[in-house]
Each structure stands twice: as structure tokens, then as C-alpha cells.
Short mmCIF file of C-alpha atoms and ligand atoms in Angstrom, two decimals:
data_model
loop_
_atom_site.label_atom_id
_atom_site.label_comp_id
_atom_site.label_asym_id
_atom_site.label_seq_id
_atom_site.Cartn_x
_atom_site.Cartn_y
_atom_site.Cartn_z
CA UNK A 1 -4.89 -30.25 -41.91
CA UNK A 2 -3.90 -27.86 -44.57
CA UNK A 3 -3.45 -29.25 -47.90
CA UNK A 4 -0.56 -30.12 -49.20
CA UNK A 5 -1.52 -28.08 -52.41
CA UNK A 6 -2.04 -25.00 -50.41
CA UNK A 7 1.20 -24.47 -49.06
CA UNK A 8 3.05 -25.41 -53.33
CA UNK A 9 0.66 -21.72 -53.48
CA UNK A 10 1.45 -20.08 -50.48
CA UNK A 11 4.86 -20.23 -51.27
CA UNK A 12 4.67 -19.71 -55.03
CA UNK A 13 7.95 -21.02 -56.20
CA UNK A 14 8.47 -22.86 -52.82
CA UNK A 15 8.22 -26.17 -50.94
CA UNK A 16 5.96 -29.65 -50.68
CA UNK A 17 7.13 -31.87 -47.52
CA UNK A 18 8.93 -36.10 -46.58
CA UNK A 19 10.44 -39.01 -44.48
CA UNK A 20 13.04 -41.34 -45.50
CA UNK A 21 13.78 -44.93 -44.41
CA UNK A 22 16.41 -44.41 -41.83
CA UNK A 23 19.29 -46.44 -41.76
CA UNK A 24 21.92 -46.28 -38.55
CA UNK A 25 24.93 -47.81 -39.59
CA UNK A 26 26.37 -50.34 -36.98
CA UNK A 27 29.08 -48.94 -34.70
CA UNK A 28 32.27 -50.20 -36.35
CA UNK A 29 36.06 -49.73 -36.81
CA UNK A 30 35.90 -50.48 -40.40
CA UNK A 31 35.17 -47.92 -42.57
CA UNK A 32 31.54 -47.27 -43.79
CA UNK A 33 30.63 -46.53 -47.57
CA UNK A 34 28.89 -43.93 -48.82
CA UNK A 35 27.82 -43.90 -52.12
CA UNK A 36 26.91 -41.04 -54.85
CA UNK A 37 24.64 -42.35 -56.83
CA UNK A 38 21.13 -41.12 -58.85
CA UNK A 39 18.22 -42.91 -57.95
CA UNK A 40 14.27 -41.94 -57.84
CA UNK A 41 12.04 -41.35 -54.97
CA UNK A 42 8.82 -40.59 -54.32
CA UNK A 43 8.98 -37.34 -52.73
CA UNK A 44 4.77 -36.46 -53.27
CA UNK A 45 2.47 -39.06 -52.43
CA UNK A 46 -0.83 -40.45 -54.85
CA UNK A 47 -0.71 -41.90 -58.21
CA UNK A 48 -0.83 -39.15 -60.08
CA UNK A 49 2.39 -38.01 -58.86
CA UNK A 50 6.13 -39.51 -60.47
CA UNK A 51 9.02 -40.15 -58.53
CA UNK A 52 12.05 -38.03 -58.38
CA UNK A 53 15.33 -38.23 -59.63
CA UNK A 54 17.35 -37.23 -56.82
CA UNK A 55 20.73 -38.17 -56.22
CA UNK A 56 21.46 -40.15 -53.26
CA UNK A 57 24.48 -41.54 -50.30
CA UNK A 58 23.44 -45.18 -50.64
CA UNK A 59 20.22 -44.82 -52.36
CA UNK A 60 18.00 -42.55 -49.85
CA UNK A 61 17.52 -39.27 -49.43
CA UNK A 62 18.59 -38.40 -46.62
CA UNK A 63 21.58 -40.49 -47.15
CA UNK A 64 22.35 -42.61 -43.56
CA UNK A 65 22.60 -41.39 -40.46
CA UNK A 66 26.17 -41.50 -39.40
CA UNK A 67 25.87 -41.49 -35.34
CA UNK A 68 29.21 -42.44 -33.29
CA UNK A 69 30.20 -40.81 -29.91
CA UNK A 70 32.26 -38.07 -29.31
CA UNK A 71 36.09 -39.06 -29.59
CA UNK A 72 35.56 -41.57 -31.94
CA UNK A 73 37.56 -41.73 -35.21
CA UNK A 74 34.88 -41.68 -38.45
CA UNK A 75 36.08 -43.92 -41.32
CA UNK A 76 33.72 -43.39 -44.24
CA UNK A 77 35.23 -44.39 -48.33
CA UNK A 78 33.21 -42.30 -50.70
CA UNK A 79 32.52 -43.68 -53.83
CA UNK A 80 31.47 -41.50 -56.48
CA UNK A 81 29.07 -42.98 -58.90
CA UNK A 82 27.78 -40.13 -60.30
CA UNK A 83 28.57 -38.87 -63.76
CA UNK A 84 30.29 -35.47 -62.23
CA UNK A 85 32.89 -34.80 -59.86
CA UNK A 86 31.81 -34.97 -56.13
CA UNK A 87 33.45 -34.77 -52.45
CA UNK A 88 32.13 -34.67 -49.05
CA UNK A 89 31.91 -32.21 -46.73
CA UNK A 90 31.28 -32.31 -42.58
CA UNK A 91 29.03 -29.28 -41.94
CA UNK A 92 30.15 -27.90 -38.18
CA UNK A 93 32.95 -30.52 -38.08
CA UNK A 94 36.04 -28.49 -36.65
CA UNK A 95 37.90 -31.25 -38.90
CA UNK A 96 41.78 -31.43 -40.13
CA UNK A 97 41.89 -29.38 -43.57
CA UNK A 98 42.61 -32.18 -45.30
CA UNK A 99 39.06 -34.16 -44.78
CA UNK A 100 37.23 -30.79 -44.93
CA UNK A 101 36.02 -32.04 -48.47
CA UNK A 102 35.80 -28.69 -49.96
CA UNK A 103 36.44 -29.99 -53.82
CA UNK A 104 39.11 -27.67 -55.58
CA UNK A 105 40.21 -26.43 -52.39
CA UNK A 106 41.00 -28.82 -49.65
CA UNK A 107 41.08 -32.05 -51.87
CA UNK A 108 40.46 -32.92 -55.80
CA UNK A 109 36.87 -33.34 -57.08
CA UNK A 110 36.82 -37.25 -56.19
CA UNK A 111 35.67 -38.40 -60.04
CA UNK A 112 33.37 -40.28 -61.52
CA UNK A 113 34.06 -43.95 -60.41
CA UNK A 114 37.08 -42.56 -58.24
CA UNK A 115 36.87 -43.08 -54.36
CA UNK A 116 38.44 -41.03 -51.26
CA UNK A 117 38.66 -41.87 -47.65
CA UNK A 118 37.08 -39.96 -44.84
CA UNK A 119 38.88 -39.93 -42.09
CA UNK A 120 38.76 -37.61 -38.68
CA UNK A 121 38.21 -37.46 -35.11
CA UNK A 122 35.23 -36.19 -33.78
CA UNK A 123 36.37 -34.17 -31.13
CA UNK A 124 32.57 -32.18 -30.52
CA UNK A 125 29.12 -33.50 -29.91
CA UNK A 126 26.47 -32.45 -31.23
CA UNK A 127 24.22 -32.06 -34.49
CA UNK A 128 25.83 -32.23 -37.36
CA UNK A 129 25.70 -33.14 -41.38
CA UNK A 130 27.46 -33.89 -43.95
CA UNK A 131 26.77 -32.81 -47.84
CA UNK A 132 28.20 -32.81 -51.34
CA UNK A 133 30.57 -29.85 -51.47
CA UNK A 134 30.76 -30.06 -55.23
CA UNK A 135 28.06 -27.76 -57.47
CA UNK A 136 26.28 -27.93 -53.90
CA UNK A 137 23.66 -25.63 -55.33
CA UNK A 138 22.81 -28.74 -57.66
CA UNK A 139 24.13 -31.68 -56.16
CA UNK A 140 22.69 -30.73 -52.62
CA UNK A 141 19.64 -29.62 -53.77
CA UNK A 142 18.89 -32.93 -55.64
CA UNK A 143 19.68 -34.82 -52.51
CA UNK A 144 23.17 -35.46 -51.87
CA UNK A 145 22.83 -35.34 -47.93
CA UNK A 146 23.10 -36.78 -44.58
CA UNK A 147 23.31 -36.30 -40.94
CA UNK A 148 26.07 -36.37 -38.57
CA UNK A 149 25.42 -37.09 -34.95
CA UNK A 150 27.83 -36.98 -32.15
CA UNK A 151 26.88 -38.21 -28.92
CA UNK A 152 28.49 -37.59 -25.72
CA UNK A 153 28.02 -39.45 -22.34
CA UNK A 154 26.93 -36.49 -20.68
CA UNK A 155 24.12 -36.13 -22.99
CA UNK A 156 20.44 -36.38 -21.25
CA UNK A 157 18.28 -39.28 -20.92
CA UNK A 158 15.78 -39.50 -23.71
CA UNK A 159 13.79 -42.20 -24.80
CA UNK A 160 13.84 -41.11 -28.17
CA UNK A 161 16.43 -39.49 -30.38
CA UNK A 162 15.16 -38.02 -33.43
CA UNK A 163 16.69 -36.21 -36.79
CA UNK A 164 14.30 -34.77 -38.54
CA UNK A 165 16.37 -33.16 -42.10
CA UNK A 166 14.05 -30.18 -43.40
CA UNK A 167 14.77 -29.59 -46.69
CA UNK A 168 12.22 -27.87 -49.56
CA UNK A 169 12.04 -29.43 -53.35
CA UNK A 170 11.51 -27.57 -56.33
CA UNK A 171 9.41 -29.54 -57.78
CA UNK A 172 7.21 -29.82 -61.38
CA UNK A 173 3.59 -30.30 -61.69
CA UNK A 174 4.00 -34.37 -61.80
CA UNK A 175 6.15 -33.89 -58.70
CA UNK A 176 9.41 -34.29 -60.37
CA UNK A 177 12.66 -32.22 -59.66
CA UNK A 178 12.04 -28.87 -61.73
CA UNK A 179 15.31 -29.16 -63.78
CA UNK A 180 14.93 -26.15 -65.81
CA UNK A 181 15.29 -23.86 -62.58
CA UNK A 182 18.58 -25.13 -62.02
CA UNK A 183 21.07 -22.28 -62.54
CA UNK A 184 18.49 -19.18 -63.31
CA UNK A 185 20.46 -16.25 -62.94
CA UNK A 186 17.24 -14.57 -61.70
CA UNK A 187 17.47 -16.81 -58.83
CA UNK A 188 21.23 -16.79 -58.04
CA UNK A 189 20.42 -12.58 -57.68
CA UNK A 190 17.55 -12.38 -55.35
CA UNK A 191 16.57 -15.64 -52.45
CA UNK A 192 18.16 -18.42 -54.46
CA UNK A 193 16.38 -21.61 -55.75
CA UNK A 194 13.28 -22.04 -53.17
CA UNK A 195 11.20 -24.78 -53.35
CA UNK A 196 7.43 -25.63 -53.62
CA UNK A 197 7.39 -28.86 -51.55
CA UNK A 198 8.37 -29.23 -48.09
CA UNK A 199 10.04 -32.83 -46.91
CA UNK A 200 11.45 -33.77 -43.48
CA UNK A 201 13.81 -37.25 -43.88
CA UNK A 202 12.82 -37.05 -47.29
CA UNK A 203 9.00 -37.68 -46.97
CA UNK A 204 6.17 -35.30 -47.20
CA UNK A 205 4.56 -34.97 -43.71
CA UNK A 206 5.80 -38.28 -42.21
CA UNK A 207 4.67 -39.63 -39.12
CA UNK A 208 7.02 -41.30 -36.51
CA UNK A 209 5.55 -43.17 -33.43
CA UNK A 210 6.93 -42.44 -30.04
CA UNK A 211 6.32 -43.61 -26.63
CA UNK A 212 3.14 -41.61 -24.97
CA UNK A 213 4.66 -39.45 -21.93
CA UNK A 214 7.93 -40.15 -23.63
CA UNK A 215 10.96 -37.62 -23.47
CA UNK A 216 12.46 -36.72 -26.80
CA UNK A 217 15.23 -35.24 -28.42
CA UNK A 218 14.60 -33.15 -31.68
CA UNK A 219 17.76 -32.63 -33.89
CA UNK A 220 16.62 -30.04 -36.68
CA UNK A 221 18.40 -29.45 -39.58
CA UNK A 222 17.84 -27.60 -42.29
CA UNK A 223 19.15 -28.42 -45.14
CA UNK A 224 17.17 -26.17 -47.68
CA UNK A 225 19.37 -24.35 -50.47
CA UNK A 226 18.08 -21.49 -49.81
CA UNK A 227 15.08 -20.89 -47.14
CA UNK A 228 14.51 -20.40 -44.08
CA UNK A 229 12.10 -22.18 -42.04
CA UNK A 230 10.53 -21.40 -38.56
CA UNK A 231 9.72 -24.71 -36.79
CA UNK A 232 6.91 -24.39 -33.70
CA UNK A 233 6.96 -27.79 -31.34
CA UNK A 234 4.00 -26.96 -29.38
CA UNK A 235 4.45 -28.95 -26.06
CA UNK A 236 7.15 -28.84 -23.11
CA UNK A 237 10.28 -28.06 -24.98
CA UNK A 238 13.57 -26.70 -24.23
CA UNK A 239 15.86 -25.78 -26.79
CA UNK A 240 19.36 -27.10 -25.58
CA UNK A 241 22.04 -26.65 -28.51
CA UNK A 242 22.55 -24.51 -31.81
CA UNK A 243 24.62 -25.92 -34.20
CA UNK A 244 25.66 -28.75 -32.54
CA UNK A 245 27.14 -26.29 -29.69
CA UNK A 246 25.15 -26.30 -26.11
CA UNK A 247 23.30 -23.13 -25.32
CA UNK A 248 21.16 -22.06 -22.24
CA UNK A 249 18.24 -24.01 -21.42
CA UNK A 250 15.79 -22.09 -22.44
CA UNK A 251 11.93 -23.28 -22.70
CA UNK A 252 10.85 -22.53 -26.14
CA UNK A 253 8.30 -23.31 -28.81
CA UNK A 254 9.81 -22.14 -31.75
CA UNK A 255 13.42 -21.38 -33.59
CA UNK A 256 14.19 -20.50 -37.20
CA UNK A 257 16.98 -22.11 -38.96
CA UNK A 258 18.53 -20.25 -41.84
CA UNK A 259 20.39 -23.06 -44.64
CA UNK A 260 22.64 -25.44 -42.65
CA UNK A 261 21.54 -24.34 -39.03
CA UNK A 262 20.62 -27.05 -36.08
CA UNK A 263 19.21 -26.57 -33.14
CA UNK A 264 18.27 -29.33 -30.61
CA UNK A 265 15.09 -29.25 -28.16
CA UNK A 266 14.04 -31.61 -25.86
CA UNK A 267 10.38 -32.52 -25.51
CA UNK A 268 8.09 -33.52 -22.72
CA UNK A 269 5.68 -35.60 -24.58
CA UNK A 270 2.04 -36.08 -22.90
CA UNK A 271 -0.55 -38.48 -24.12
CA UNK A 272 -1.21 -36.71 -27.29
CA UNK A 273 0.13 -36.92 -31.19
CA UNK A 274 2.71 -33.41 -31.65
CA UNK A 275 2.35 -32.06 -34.97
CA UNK A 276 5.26 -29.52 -35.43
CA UNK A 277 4.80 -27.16 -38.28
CA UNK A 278 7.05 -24.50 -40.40
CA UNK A 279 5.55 -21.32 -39.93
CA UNK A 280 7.84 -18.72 -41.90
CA UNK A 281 6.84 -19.61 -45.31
CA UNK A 282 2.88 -19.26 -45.13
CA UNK A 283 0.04 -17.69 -43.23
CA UNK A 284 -1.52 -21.13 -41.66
CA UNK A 285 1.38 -22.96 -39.97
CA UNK A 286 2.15 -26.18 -42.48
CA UNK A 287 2.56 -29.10 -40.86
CA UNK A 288 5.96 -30.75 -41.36
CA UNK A 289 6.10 -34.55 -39.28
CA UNK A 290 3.67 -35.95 -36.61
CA UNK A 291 4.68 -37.48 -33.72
CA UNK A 292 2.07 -40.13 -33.10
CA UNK A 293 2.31 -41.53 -29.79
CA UNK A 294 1.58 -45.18 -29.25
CA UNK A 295 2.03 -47.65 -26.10
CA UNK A 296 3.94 -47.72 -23.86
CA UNK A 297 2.10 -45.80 -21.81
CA UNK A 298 5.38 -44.45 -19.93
CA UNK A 299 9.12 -42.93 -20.15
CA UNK A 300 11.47 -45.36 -19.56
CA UNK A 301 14.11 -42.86 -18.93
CA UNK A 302 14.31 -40.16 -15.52
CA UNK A 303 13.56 -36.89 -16.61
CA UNK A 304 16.71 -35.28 -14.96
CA UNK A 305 16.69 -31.53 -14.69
CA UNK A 306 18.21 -30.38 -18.22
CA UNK A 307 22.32 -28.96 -17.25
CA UNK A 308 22.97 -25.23 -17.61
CA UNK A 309 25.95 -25.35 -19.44
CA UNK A 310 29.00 -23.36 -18.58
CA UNK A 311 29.38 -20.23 -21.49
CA UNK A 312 32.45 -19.93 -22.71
CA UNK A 313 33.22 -16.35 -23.35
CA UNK A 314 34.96 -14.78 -26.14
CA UNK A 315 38.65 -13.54 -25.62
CA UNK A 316 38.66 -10.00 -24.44
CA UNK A 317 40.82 -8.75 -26.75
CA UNK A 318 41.12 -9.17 -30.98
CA UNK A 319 44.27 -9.64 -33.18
CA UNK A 320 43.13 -9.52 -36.60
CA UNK A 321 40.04 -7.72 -37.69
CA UNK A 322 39.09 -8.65 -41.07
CA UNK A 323 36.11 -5.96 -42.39
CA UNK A 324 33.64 -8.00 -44.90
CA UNK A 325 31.19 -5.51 -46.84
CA UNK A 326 29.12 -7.48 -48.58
CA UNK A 327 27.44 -5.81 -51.70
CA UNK A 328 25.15 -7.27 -54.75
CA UNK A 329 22.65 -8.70 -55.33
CA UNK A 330 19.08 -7.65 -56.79
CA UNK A 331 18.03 -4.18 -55.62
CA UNK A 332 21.95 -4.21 -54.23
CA UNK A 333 24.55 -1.47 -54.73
CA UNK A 334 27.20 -3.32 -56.96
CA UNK A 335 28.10 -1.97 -59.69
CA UNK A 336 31.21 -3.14 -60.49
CA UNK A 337 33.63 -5.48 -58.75
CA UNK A 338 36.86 -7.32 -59.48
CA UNK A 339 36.87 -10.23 -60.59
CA UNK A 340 39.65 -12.41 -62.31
CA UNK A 341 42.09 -9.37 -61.69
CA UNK A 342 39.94 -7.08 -63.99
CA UNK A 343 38.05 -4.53 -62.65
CA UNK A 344 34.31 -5.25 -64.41
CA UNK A 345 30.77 -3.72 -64.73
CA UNK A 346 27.93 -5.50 -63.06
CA UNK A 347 26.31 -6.76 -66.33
CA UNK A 348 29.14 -8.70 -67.84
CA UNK A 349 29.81 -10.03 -64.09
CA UNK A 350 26.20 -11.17 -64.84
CA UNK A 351 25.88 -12.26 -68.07
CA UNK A 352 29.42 -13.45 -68.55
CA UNK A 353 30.50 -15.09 -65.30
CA UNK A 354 27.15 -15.07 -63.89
CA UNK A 355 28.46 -13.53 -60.25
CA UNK A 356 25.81 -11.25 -58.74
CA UNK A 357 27.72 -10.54 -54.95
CA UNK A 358 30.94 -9.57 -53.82
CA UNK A 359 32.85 -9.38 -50.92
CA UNK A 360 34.98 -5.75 -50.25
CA UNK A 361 34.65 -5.11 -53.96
CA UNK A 362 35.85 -8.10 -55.18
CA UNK A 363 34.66 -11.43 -56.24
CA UNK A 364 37.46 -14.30 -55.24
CA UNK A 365 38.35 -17.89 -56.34
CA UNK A 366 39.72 -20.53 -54.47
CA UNK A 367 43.25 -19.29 -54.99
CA UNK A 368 42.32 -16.02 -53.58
CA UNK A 369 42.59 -15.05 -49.99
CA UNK A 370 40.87 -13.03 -47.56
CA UNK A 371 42.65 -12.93 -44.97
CA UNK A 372 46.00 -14.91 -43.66
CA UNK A 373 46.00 -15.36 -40.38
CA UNK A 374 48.74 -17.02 -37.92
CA UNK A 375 47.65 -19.79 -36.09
CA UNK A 376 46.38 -18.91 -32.50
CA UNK A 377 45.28 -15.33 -33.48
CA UNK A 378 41.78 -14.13 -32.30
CA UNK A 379 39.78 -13.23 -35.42
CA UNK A 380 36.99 -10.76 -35.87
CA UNK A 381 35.14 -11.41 -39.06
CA UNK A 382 33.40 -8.02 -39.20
CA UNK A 383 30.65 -7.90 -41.32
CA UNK A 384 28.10 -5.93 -43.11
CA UNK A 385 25.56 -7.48 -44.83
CA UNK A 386 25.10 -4.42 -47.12
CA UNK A 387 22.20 -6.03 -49.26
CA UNK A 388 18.55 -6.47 -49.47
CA UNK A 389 18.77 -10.17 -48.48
CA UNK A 390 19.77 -12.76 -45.73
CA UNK A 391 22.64 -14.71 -45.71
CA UNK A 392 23.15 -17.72 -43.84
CA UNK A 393 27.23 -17.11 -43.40
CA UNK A 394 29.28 -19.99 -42.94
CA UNK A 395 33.06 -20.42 -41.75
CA UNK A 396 34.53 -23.67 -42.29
CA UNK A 397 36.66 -25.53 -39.56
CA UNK A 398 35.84 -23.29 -36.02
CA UNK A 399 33.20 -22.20 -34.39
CA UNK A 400 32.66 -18.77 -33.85
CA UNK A 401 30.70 -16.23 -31.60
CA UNK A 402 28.41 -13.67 -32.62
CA UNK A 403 29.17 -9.79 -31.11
CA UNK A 404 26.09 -7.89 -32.45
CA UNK A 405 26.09 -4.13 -33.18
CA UNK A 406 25.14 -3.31 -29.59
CA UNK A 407 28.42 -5.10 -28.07
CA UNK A 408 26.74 -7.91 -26.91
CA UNK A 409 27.59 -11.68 -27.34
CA UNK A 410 24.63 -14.35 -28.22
CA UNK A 411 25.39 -17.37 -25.71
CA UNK A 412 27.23 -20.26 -27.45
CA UNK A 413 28.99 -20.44 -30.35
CA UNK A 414 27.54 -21.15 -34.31
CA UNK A 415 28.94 -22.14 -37.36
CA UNK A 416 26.80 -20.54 -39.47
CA UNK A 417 24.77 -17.29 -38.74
CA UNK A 418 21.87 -16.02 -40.44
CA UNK A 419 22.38 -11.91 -40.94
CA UNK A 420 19.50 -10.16 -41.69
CA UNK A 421 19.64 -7.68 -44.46
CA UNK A 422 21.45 -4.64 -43.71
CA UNK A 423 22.45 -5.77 -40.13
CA UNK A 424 26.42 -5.96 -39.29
CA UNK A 425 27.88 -8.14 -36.39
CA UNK A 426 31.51 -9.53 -35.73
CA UNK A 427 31.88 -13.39 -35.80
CA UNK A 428 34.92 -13.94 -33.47
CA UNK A 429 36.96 -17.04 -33.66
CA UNK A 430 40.04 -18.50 -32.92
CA UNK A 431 42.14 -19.77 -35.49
CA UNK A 432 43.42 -22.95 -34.06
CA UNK A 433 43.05 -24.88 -36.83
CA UNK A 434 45.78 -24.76 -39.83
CA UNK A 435 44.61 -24.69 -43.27
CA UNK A 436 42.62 -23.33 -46.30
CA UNK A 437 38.87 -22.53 -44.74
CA UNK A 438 35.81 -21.60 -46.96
CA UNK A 439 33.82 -18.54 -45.33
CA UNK A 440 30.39 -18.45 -47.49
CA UNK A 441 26.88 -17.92 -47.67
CA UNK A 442 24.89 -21.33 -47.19
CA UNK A 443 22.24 -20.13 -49.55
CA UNK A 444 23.72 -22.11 -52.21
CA UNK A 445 22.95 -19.99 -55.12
CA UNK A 446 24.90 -16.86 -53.64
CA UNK A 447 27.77 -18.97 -53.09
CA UNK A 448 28.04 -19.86 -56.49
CA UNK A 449 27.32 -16.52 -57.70
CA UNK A 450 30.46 -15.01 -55.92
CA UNK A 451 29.81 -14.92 -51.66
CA UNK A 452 32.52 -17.13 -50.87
CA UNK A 453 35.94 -16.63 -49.82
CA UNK A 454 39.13 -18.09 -48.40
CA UNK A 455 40.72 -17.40 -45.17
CA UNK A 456 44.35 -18.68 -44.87
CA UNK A 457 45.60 -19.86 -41.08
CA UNK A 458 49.38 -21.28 -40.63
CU1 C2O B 501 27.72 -26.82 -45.30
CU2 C2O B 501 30.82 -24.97 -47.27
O1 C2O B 501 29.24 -25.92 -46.31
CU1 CU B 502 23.50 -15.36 -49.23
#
């Protein structure tokens, strides 16, 4: 197995790996608590390492695993015992405005010692998360994240359902959070803050015992800042979903997950241990979690033929087009972009405000707006990722389908999509959802530094 040391080089400035005790809440009416809190964990093993400071929902990183079925009501009070404002936010969750937990937009920072209530329908299955969505490119890097599973009775059989939460720490020699890297402009310009140690569940390469011959479902997250990982499952898999949404059944080894991206697989297990490994950050794939297979000797469960699902296709025709050019960045072509109603140079947008990207020339706040759009409009979010970088873009509240360059559609429907520098595609959606909704880039660093904006639908 490669060492863990090797892969802190291969990806200079990049990731170790973990697994978390994971705690299911009981299926209940009454709300659940989540609390903000610091705490420290050990996130690289051996003596000679220190725990973290990370902060935590209820003490762990990941925070619990919220699982209820699909038309269920979720009832969670937040209680913010951090010394900074906080608010939660339900990655994917096509939720009512007011729970969206966008702090400054949709609701108040919740304070320190204050408390909100959660609470929404879930009206899609799926893989989800939920995640500070306050200084997310601190307070989610240090931890403050969870996952959010929706099950639905049509789901398949499996006799084991898995999250495994990929996230990379930027970590310090004694294998503590790296605190001066927080907020380098140098990073906010070019991939973001990328870590050096690789966890999954919060653990460096954990192991989790399943059934030999078992049948398995895999819900990956990543929940990185800022990097992208390439997972490879080398058995019988079939990747069945994409952001919580169900795609073609496709047989398939591998996927890569750009900052806030899911995909599910299911897995034929035989009678051997599955190591799956990221293999986008370094030349030898890295192993991430083993899947150690112990007695029984069987599946418990039929291994049905997985469902095709039925596509759903995008409306034929589009209301409101809304171009997004989006410019900056290191080695970008910004050089100058409004911001705060002022027409400014890149350097003081640097140095003063520390914004490095821009959307259509412009650099907006929360009070700013993209677009407005009347509710039950087709929208065409066309963009161009005009920059020498990816960008993991994000629309709050729907789900949207992705119309490359060529005209055609990518089966199912995302909530985030990872553009590739340079490339342009439309993500269509319909606005059937009223309210203030966040469009931004997941790499958290480029959000802060100005690739965000507001779209407006009443
Ligand atoms: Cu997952 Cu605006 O965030
Ligand atoms: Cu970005």
C-alpha cells in the first residue's frame, strides 16, 4: 500500500485520508439537534501525530448522518456554539427559500449561542448533505459537515448502505489544521485551499466490514473545498444516480466528483476485501477506505436487475437566457470589474477587497441580482467558463440539466456541474421555486473571492 506520506508529496499542498464514528439518528417526529461546536480529532494516525481542531455538528466530523425517507418532514434545531456566526445549508435540497440556510441571504447568521429551526419536506431521494453556509471556505473546511440521505421505497435491495464523505485536510507537519493557509489570496486566485491529507468519514484510510458476496450501495460525496477527486471501485459496479438524481445504469469503475458532487454505485461484492482509491491527485492510485469482507458468507438481499429510469427531458423551448462570462482568476483576463458600484482595477479588487473573479464584468453581493425571473419560466444559465480553472458551479433550490456546446443533453439532472476551463454549456432549469437562490462556484475560495451571484424568482 502506498504510504500515507507519499501521497502529503504527490500532492504538494494537498491531502492525507479518515473515518468517523457514524451516528444514525433514530427516525423521529421530534426535532433532532445539531450542534456547532470546536472539538479535536485525530485526523492522522501514530503518536507522533496531534489531533485536530476541527469544528464539528455534535462533536464528529462528519457530523451525523441525517437519513429519513422521501416525503418526510426534517426537523433539525441548530445550535450555534461556535464563537462566529453560522447557518445551515441542504446541498441538492430543492427546499422552501426560507430553510435554504444561506446566512445574509435567506436567513440571519444564527449567532453565537443563538439557535434556528430546520424545517422542510423532503420531496427527492437521493444523496445529499448538508454544510455550514457561513465563511464556508473556513467553517467547511474545518469540518462543519454532514450527510443527507433520502430514501425512497423504490430504492434497490442492498445489504449494505454506505456514505463514504471524501474530503482533503490541509494539514501541518504534526497533523494539525494548517491555520496560516486560511485566507491566502494566492490561493483564493488559482485552485483554492487544497489539502495534503485525504479522509473519507473523517478517518484516514478506514476500513468498514461488509458481508462477503454482499450487494452494496456507495453514496460518494465530496466534500473537499476545493479538489477534485477521481474514485475507481474496482469490482461489479453500476453507477445509478448523480447528485442525488437517478441516471442510466451504466456499469462503471470510476467517476470524478468536482466539490459538492455525489454519485451513487452499486456493488457486486465477491469474496474479496475492495480497496477503492482516488486516482486524480497522484500517479499510483491512493487508497481511500477498504471494504473488508467478513462472514456471512452470503447476500441476504435478491439482486434484482438495477431499473432504467425514465429521463426526463428538458423543455423544448427557453424563456429567459441569462449569458454568464466568467473572467479572473490567475493567468485570467480580468482586469477590471465592478464592484460596489465603482468600476475598479484588478489590483485594488485584490489587495483591497480581495475578489479575484467576476461574473459579466461585475463582482455582486447578496443584494445584487443576476437575473429576476417569474416563477414557471424555463431558464438557460449560459455559461462560459472563460478562465484557466474548473469550477464546480452550483445553483441553489432546482435541479438543472446540462446542454453542452454540441446541443446535446447529459442524462439526468445535477445540482452542481464541474466546467472545465474554457468550456461553455447551458444549465437549464425551471424556476418553480420562489425566492432568493445562490448560483456559485463550490470551490469555496472562488466563492468568496467574487463567483457567486443571486438569481431572483417570484
Ligand atoms: Cu453546497 Cu451554496 O452550497
Ligand atoms: Cu471556481
Amino acid at each position: 500500500m502506498t504510504s500515507r506520506r507519499n501521497f502529503l508529496k504527490a500532492c504538494i499542498a494537498t491531502p492525507l485520508l479518515a473515518a468517523t464514528p457514524r451516528l444514525t439518528l433514530a427516525n423521529t417526529r421530534t426535532p433532532w439537534t445539531l450542534t456547532a461546536s470546536k472539538t479535536t480529532q485525530r485526523l492522522v494516525p501514530g503518536d507522533e501525530y496531534q489531533e485536530a481542531s476541527v469544528w464539528t455538528f455534535n462533536q464528529t466530523v462528519p457530523g451525523p448522518e441525517l437519513r429519513l425517507k422521501k416525503g418526510e418532514i426534517l426537523s433539525v434545531d441548530f445550535l450555534n456554539q461556535l464563537d462566529e456566526g453560522s447557518s445551515i445549508h441542504w446541498h441538492g435540497i430543492r427546499n422552501i427559500n426560507a430553510m435554504d440556510g444561506v446566512s445574509g441571504l435567506t436567513q440571519p447568521e444564527v449567532k453565537p449561542d443563538g439557535q434556528f429551526r430546520y424545517q422542510f419536506p423532503l420531496n427527492d431521494s437521493g444523496t445529499y448533505w448538508y454544510h455550514s453556509h457561513a465563511k464556508t471556505w473556513s467553517q467547511v473546511a474545518r469540518g462543519l459537515y454532514g450527510a443527507l440521505i433520502v430514501e425512497d421505497e423504490s430504492d434497490p435491495a442492498v445489504d449494505h448502505d454506505l456514505v463514504l464523505m471524501i474530503d482533503d485536510w490541509l494539514l501541518a507537519n504534526d497533523g494539525t489544521i494548517d491555520e496560516a493557509s486560511f485566507g491566502s489570496l494566492h490561493d483564493w486566485a488559482h485552485g483554492g485551499r487544497l489539502g495534503n491529507w485525504l479522509t473519507v468519514n473523517g478517518e484516514s484510510l478506514p476500513t468498514i466490514e461488509v458481508a462477503k458476496k454482499s450487494r452494496i450501495r456507495l453514496r460518494l460525496i465530496n466534500v473537499a473545498n476545493a479538489r477534485i477527486f477521481r474514485l475507481n471501485i474496482p469490482a461489479s459496479a453500476y453507477l445509478i444516480a448523480e447528485d442525488g438524481y437517478s441516471v442510466p445504469v451504466r456499469k462503471s469503475q470510476d467517476v470524478v466528483l468536482g466539490p459538492a458532487q455525489r454519485a451513487d454505485f452499486i456493488v457486486d461484492l465477491d469474496d474479496k476485501d475492495l480497496t477503492i482509491a482516488e486516482t486524480f491527485n497522484s500517479e499510483k492510485p491512493y487508497p481511500a477506505v477498504v471494504l473488508k469482507v467478513v462472514e456471512p458468507n452470503q447476500s441476504l438481499v435478491t439482486k434484482e436487475v438495477l431499473k432504467q429510469p425514465q429521463p426526463e427531458a428538458p423543455p423544448l423551448s427557453i424563456d429567459v437566457s441569462i449569458p454568464l462570462h466568467m473572467q479572473g482568476g490567475a493567468m485570467g483576463n480580468l482586469s477590471e470589474a465592478t464592484y460596489k458600484d465603482q468600476l475598479r482595477p484588478i489590483r485594488e479588487l485584490a489587495q483591497t477587497y480581495k475578489k479575484a473573479w467576476a461574473f459579466n464584468g461585475a463582482i455582486t453581493e447578496h443584494h445584487d441580482r443576476l437575473a429576476k425571473i417569474s416563477i414557471g419560466q424555463t431558464v438557460s444559465i449560459e455559461v462560459w467558463n472563460d478562465t484557466r480553472w474548473n469550477h464546480a458551479m452550483h445553483l441553489h433550490g432546482h435541479h438543472f440539466w446540462i446542454q453542452r456546446e454540441d446541443g446535446t443533453v447529459l442524462d439526468g439532472k445535477r445540482d452542481t456541474y464541474l466546467f472545465q476551463r474554457g468550456e461553455k454549456a447551458n444549465l437549464i432549469f425551471i424556476a418553480d421555486n420562489p425566492g432568493l437562490w445562490l448560483f456559485h462556484c463550490h470551490m469555496l475560495e472562488h466563492h468568496a473571492a467574487g463567483m457567486g451571484a443571486v438569481i431572483e424568482i417570484s
